[in-house]
Amino acid sequence: SRVKALARMEKLAPVLTIKLAEAELTNLYEDIERPLIPVLVDVERAGVKIDREALAAQGRHIEQELSARQSRP
């Protein structure tokens, strides 16, 4: 139920806060990830149509870029 899920989140929040701080990721979470939560909720609710060909092409491009950067001294 939602009440149980909320109770679990309340227990996890302090633990995750400590883990973020230890990994020096608090700013990333607070400044980038957390503000995106409402956007991601809207996207999940609305759904997204994915152009598989464009996504595959982008993936190939990224792989090429990574390979080129990794082969540099």
One Martini backbone bead per residue (centre of mass of N, CA, C, O) as a GRO file, in nm:
protein
   73
    1SER     BB    1   0.102   0.032   0.007
    2ARG     BB    2   0.140   0.368   0.045
    3VAL     BB    3   0.206   0.368   0.344
    4LYS     BB    4   0.437   0.163   0.334
    5ALA     BB    5   0.611   0.312   0.129
    6LEU     BB    6   0.648   0.568   0.300
    7ALA     BB    7   0.783   0.428   0.541
    8ARG     BB    8   1.029   0.327   0.382
    9MET     BB    9   1.128   0.606   0.286
   10GLU     BB   10   1.171   0.727   0.570
   11LYS     BB   11   1.398   0.519   0.638
   12LEU     BB   12   1.590   0.573   0.384
   13ALA     BB   13   1.668   0.874   0.370
   14PRO     BB   14   1.908   0.890   0.576
   15VAL     BB   15   2.083   0.679   0.435
   16LEU     BB   16   2.102   0.818   0.153
   17THR     BB   17   2.221   1.083   0.250
   18ILE     BB   18   2.486   0.962   0.348
   19LYS     BB   19   2.573   0.826   0.082
   20LEU     BB   20   2.589   1.085  -0.084
   21ALA     BB   21   2.801   1.226   0.090
   22GLU     BB   22   3.024   1.008   0.069
   23ALA     BB   23   3.013   1.039  -0.264
   24GLU     BB   24   2.975   1.338  -0.344
   25LEU     BB   25   2.633   1.370  -0.451
   26THR     BB   26   2.443   1.591  -0.342
   27ASN     BB   27   2.448   1.812  -0.563
   28LEU     BB   28   2.346   1.640  -0.792
   29TYR     BB   29   2.076   1.575  -0.665
   30GLU     BB   30   1.974   1.868  -0.591
   31ASP     BB   31   2.039   2.014  -0.886
   32ILE     BB   32   1.932   1.770  -1.091
   33GLU     BB   33   1.754   1.523  -1.005
   34ARG     BB   34   1.526   1.638  -0.825
   35PRO     BB   35   1.405   1.849  -1.035
   36LEU     BB   36   1.322   1.600  -1.239
   37ILE     BB   37   1.088   1.441  -1.114
   38PRO     BB   38   0.834   1.575  -1.242
   39VAL     BB   39   0.914   1.513  -1.532
   40LEU     BB   40   0.929   1.202  -1.506
   41VAL     BB   41   0.639   1.164  -1.421
   42ASP     BB   42   0.511   1.280  -1.677
   43VAL     BB   43   0.643   1.083  -1.873
   44GLU     BB   44   0.529   0.823  -1.750
   45ARG     BB   45   0.229   0.900  -1.783
   46ALA     BB   46   0.238   0.966  -2.101
   47GLY     BB   47   0.468   0.872  -2.245
   48VAL     BB   48   0.685   0.731  -2.510
   49LYS     BB   49   0.815   0.780  -2.823
   50ILE     BB   50   1.038   0.570  -3.006
   51ASP     BB   51   1.313   0.604  -3.219
   52ARG     BB   52   1.496   0.340  -3.296
   53GLU     BB   53   1.688   0.442  -3.516
   54ALA     BB   54   1.788   0.697  -3.370
   55LEU     BB   55   1.890   0.553  -3.117
   56ALA     BB   56   2.095   0.370  -3.259
   57ALA     BB   57   2.260   0.596  -3.388
   58GLN     BB   58   2.338   0.733  -3.125
   59GLY     BB   59   2.483   0.488  -3.005
   60ARG     BB   60   2.700   0.470  -3.223
   61HIS     BB   61   2.816   0.751  -3.183
   62ILE     BB   62   2.901   0.715  -2.888
   63GLU     BB   63   3.090   0.476  -2.933
   64GLN     BB   64   3.285   0.627  -3.117
   65GLU     BB   65   3.363   0.849  -2.920
   66LEU     BB   66   3.473   0.664  -2.698
   67SER     BB   67   3.689   0.522  -2.865
   68ALA     BB   68   3.846   0.777  -2.941
   69ARG     BB   69   3.908   0.867  -2.647
   70GLN     BB   70   4.050   0.596  -2.552
   71SER     BB   71   4.286   0.608  -2.782
   72ARG     BB   72   4.396   0.835  -2.641
   73PRO     BB   73   4.679   0.950  -2.456
   0.00000   0.00000   0.00000
